[in-house]
Coordinates of C-alpha atoms in Angstrom, one line a residue:
X1 CA 0.0 0.0 0.0
X2 CA 1.5 3.3 -1.0
X3 CA 0.4 5.8 1.7
X4 CA -0.3 8.4 -1.0
X5 CA -2.7 6.0 -2.7
X6 CA -4.2 4.3 0.4
X7 CA -7.9 4.5 1.1
X8 CA -8.5 6.9 4.0
X9 CA -9.5 5.3 7.3
X10 CA -11.9 7.7 9.1
X11 CA -10.0 9.7 11.6
X12 CA -12.8 10.3 14.0
X13 CA -14.7 7.6 15.9
X14 CA -18.4 7.0 16.0
X15 CA -20.3 8.6 18.8
X16 CA -20.0 5.5 21.0
X17 CA -16.3 5.2 20.4
X18 CA -13.6 6.9 22.5
X19 CA -9.9 7.6 22.0
X20 CA -7.3 7.3 24.7
X21 CA -4.1 9.4 24.4
X22 CA -1.1 7.2 25.0
X23 CA 1.7 8.7 27.1
X24 CA 5.3 7.9 26.5
X25 CA 5.4 5.2 29.2
X26 CA 2.8 3.2 27.2
X27 CA 3.8 4.2 23.7
X28 CA 7.5 4.7 23.0
X29 CA 9.0 8.0 21.7
X30 CA 11.1 8.9 24.7
X31 CA 9.1 11.8 25.9
X32 CA 6.0 11.5 23.7
X33 CA 6.8 14.9 22.3
X34 CA 7.4 14.4 18.6
X35 CA 4.2 12.5 17.8
X36 CA 0.7 12.6 19.2
X37 CA -0.5 9.0 19.7
X38 CA -4.0 7.7 20.6
X39 CA -5.7 4.3 20.7
X40 CA -9.3 3.5 20.0
X41 CA -11.5 1.4 17.8
X42 CA -12.8 1.9 14.3
X43 CA -15.5 -0.4 12.9
X44 CA -14.9 -2.7 15.8
X45 CA -11.2 -2.9 15.1
X46 CA -8.6 -1.8 17.7
X47 CA -6.3 0.8 16.1
X48 CA -3.6 3.3 17.0
X49 CA -3.5 6.7 15.3
X50 CA -0.5 9.1 15.1
X51 CA -0.2 12.7 14.0
X52 CA 2.7 15.2 14.0
X53 CA 2.0 18.1 16.3
X54 CA 2.0 21.5 14.5
X55 CA 5.2 22.7 16.1
X56 CA 7.1 19.7 14.6
X57 CA 5.8 19.8 11.1
X58 CA 8.9 21.7 9.9
X59 CA 11.0 18.8 11.2
X60 CA 8.9 15.7 10.6
X61 CA 7.5 14.8 7.2
X62 CA 4.2 13.1 7.7
X63 CA 4.2 11.5 4.3
X64 CA 7.8 10.1 4.8
X65 CA 6.6 8.8 8.2
X66 CA 3.7 7.0 6.5
X67 CA 6.0 5.6 3.9
X68 CA 8.3 4.2 6.6
X69 CA 5.5 2.8 8.7
X70 CA 3.9 1.2 5.7
X71 CA 7.2 -0.5 4.6
X72 CA 7.7 -1.8 8.1
X73 CA 4.2 -3.1 8.3
X74 CA 4.3 -4.9 5.0
X75 CA 7.5 -6.7 6.0
X76 CA 6.0 -7.7 9.4
X77 CA 8.6 -5.5 11.1
X78 CA 6.0 -3.2 12.6
X79 CA 2.2 -2.9 13.0
X80 CA 0.2 -3.0 9.7
X81 CA -0.5 0.4 8.2
X82 CA -4.3 0.8 7.7
X83 CA -4.5 4.2 6.0
X84 CA -4.0 7.9 6.2
X85 CA -6.4 10.8 6.4
X86 CA -5.0 13.9 4.7
X87 CA -7.5 16.3 6.2
X88 CA -6.8 15.5 9.9
X89 CA -3.3 14.3 9.2
X90 CA -3.8 11.1 11.3
X91 CA -2.0 7.9 10.4
X92 CA -3.8 4.7 11.3
X93 CA -2.1 1.4 12.3
X94 CA -3.4 -1.8 13.7
X95 CA -3.1 -1.9 17.5
X96 CA -0.6 -4.4 18.9
X97 CA -1.8 -7.2 21.2
X98 CA -2.4 -6.3 24.8
X99 CA 0.5 -8.4 25.9
X100 CA 3.0 -6.2 24.0
X101 CA 5.5 -4.4 26.2
X102 CA 8.1 -1.7 25.6
X103 CA 11.6 -3.2 25.0
X104 CA 14.1 -1.9 27.5
X105 CA 17.9 -2.4 28.0
X106 CA 17.1 -4.6 31.0
X107 CA 14.9 -6.9 28.8
X108 CA 17.7 -7.4 26.2
X109 CA 18.8 -10.9 27.1
X110 CA 21.4 -12.4 24.7
X111 CA 18.5 -14.1 22.7
X112 CA 16.5 -10.9 22.5
X113 CA 19.7 -8.9 21.6
X114 CA 20.1 -11.2 18.6
X115 CA 16.4 -10.6 17.7
X116 CA 17.0 -6.9 18.0
X117 CA 19.9 -7.0 15.6
X118 CA 17.9 -9.1 13.2
X119 CA 15.0 -6.6 13.3
X120 CA 17.4 -3.9 12.2
X121 CA 19.2 -6.1 9.7
X122 CA 15.9 -6.9 8.0
X123 CA 14.9 -3.3 8.0
X124 CA 18.2 -2.3 6.3
X125 CA 17.5 -4.9 3.6
X126 CA 14.2 -3.3 2.5
X127 CA 14.0 -1.4 -0.7
X128 CA 12.0 1.7 0.0
X129 CA 11.9 5.0 -1.9
X130 CA 12.1 7.4 1.1
X131 CA 13.7 10.8 1.6
X132 CA 17.4 11.1 2.6
X133 CA 18.0 11.5 6.3
X134 CA 21.3 13.1 7.5
X135 CA 22.0 13.4 11.2
X136 CA 24.8 15.9 10.5
X137 CA 22.4 18.3 8.7
X138 CA 19.7 17.9 11.4
X139 CA 22.2 18.6 14.2
X140 CA 23.6 21.6 12.5
X141 CA 20.0 22.9 12.1
X142 CA 19.3 22.3 15.8
X143 CA 22.5 24.1 16.7
X144 CA 21.2 27.1 14.7
X145 CA 17.9 27.1 16.6
X146 CA 19.6 26.8 20.0
X147 CA 21.8 29.8 19.1
X148 CA 18.8 32.1 18.8
X149 CA 18.3 34.9 21.4
X150 CA 16.3 33.8 24.4
X151 CA 17.0 30.1 24.0
X152 CA 18.7 28.4 26.9
X153 CA 21.8 26.5 25.9
X154 CA 23.7 24.7 28.7
X155 CA 27.5 25.2 28.5
X156 CA 28.2 21.5 28.3
X157 CA 25.8 21.1 25.4
X158 CA 27.4 24.1 23.7
X159 CA 30.8 22.4 24.0
X160 CA 29.4 19.2 22.5
X161 CA 27.8 21.1 19.6
X162 CA 31.1 22.8 18.9
X163 CA 32.5 19.4 18.0
X164 CA 30.0 18.9 15.2
X165 CA 32.1 20.9 12.7
X166 CA 35.1 18.7 13.6
X167 CA 33.2 15.5 13.0
X168 CA 31.5 16.6 9.8
X169 CA 34.5 16.5 7.5
X170 CA 35.5 13.1 8.7
X171 CA 32.1 11.7 7.7
X172 CA 32.2 12.9 4.0
X173 CA 31.6 10.2 1.4
X174 CA 30.7 6.7 2.8
X175 CA 28.6 3.8 1.6
X176 CA 25.6 4.4 -0.7
X177 CA 22.4 5.3 1.2
X178 CA 20.0 2.5 2.1
X179 CA 16.7 2.5 3.9
X180 CA 17.0 2.2 7.7
X181 CA 15.1 3.1 10.8
X182 CA 17.6 5.7 11.9
X183 CA 16.9 5.2 15.6
X184 CA 18.6 2.5 17.7
X185 CA 16.3 3.3 20.7
X186 CA 15.0 0.1 22.3
X187 CA 12.0 2.2 23.4
X188 CA 10.9 2.3 19.8
X189 CA 10.6 -1.5 19.8
X190 CA 7.7 -3.5 21.2
X191 CA 8.2 -7.0 22.6
X192 CA 5.2 -9.3 21.9
X193 CA 4.1 -12.2 24.1
X194 CA 5.5 -14.7 21.6
X195 CA 8.9 -13.1 21.8
X196 CA 8.8 -11.4 18.4
X197 CA 9.5 -7.7 18.1
X198 CA 7.9 -4.8 16.2
X199 CA 9.2 -1.4 15.3
X200 CA 7.5 1.8 16.3
X201 CA 8.5 5.4 16.0
X202 CA 9.6 6.0 12.4
X203 CA 10.3 9.7 12.6
X204 CA 14.0 9.2 11.8
X205 CA 13.5 6.5 9.1
X206 CA 14.5 7.1 5.6
X207 CA 17.4 6.5 3.2
X208 CA 20.8 7.2 4.9
X209 CA 24.4 6.2 5.2
X210 CA 24.0 2.7 6.7
X211 CA 26.9 3.6 9.1
X212 CA 24.7 6.4 10.4
X213 CA 22.1 3.9 11.3
X214 CA 24.7 1.7 13.0
X215 CA 25.9 4.7 14.9
X216 CA 22.4 5.3 16.3
X217 CA 22.3 1.7 17.5
X218 CA 25.8 2.0 19.1
X219 CA 24.7 5.2 20.9
X220 CA 21.8 3.3 22.5
X221 CA 23.6 0.0 23.3
X222 CA 27.2 0.9 24.1
X223 CA 28.5 0.4 26.8
X224 CA 25.7 -1.1 28.8
X225 CA 24.6 -3.9 26.4
X226 CA 26.9 -4.2 23.4
X227 CA 30.1 -2.5 22.3
X228 CA 30.5 -0.7 19.1
X229 CA 32.7 -3.6 17.9
X230 CA 29.9 -6.1 18.5
X231 CA 27.2 -3.9 16.8
X232 CA 29.4 -3.5 13.8
X233 CA 30.3 -7.2 13.7
X234 CA 26.6 -8.2 13.8
X235 CA 25.3 -5.7 11.2
X236 CA 28.3 -4.8 9.0
X237 CA 30.7 -7.9 9.1
X238 CA 32.9 -6.6 6.3
X239 CA 34.0 -3.6 8.4
X240 CA 37.5 -2.4 8.6
X241 CA 39.2 0.2 10.9
X242 CA 37.8 3.1 8.9
X243 CA 34.2 1.8 9.1
X244 CA 34.4 1.2 12.9
X245 CA 35.8 4.8 13.3
X246 CA 32.9 6.2 11.2
X247 CA 30.3 4.3 13.2
X248 CA 31.7 5.5 16.5
X249 CA 31.7 9.1 15.2
X250 CA 28.1 8.7 14.0
X251 CA 27.3 7.5 17.6
X252 CA 28.8 10.6 19.1
X253 CA 26.8 12.7 16.6
X254 CA 23.6 10.9 17.5
X255 CA 24.2 11.7 21.2
X256 CA 24.7 15.3 20.4
X257 CA 21.6 15.4 18.1
X258 CA 19.5 13.7 20.8
X259 CA 20.6 16.2 23.5
X260 CA 20.0 19.2 21.2
X261 CA 16.6 17.9 20.2
X262 CA 15.6 17.5 23.9
X263 CA 16.9 21.0 24.7
X264 CA 15.0 22.4 21.7
X265 CA 11.8 20.5 22.8
X266 CA 12.1 22.1 26.3
X267 CA 12.3 25.5 24.7
X268 CA 9.2 24.8 22.6
X269 CA 7.1 23.1 25.3
X270 CA 8.5 24.4 28.5
X271 CA 10.3 22.5 31.2
X272 CA 8.6 19.2 32.1
X273 CA 9.0 17.2 35.2
X274 CA 12.8 17.0 34.7
X275 CA 12.5 14.6 31.7
X276 CA 13.9 16.9 29.1
X277 CA 16.7 18.2 31.2
X278 CA 17.8 14.8 32.5
X279 CA 17.9 13.5 28.9
X280 CA 20.0 16.5 27.8
X281 CA 22.4 15.8 30.6
X282 CA 22.8 12.1 29.9
X283 CA 23.3 12.4 26.1
X284 CA 25.6 15.4 26.5
X285 CA 27.7 13.5 29.0
X286 CA 28.0 10.5 26.7
X287 CA 29.1 12.7 23.8
X288 CA 31.7 14.7 25.8
X289 CA 33.1 11.5 27.2
X290 CA 34.0 10.5 23.6
X291 CA 35.1 14.0 22.3
X292 CA 37.3 14.6 25.4
X293 CA 38.9 11.1 25.1
X294 CA 42.6 10.8 24.3
X295 CA 41.8 8.8 21.1
X296 CA 39.3 11.2 19.6
X297 CA 41.8 12.9 17.3
X298 CA 42.9 9.5 15.9
X299 CA 39.3 8.6 15.5
X300 CA 38.8 11.6 13.2
X301 CA 41.8 10.6 11.2
X302 CA 40.8 6.9 10.9
X303 CA 37.3 7.8 9.8
X304 CA 38.4 10.2 7.0

């Protein structure tokens, strides 16, 4: 089903039907800020609907999101895409079973870690005509937004953002773009009762340097669950020293992007109950731990 050609599914329920907004703890998307998500029934069928909030429509392409969700659904990597509604801008997917739970780092046993890698390997094997996604360009754009007057920019995040222009030249070129999910966050994966997994999220999906995708996975798993070496060995077995260096730099860039996105979100939505600020702190700390390391200069040289 091409989302642009799909038959619209009614966005509004019948009078007797009700929608329940899903917070982030129930539906992944680390703070629930970049998508509005609700669950309800249409024609007796349990569904989940998603829309992009107005303040993010310059950042998230709803059509590209629908394309990614449809591709994942068709490959049984995510919930089936049921339709789109252009007027209300809701995307409709089948609801996952009630026994589905959010994957967490603590739930990644060795067997589940293998399944997690397989989920991403199969996604990277899809042939999908989707827009190009570049973490470097997104991070530079975020840096520009955070440099505007009146926007709070913590000193440590400013230091991390200053490293972006050192990282960028080392990541020129690279493998041909492929389709990938673009997010290694385990919170964008649901674990079903039978042990299978399904991808959610999709706002970062598109065609990209595959090593960018690996870097996003490394940023999530290293060092608590799997090292950069292990991620690369599982998803890019032909890797050499240069490939590993590029993946590690993409991981640093992903941490900087995530921290900048959280800081920008706080600026747009106002301080939450500490969730944005703590996320900024964690991802900034991870990035600075790498950029301040003694081997960072050699990493830039190896990657180029």
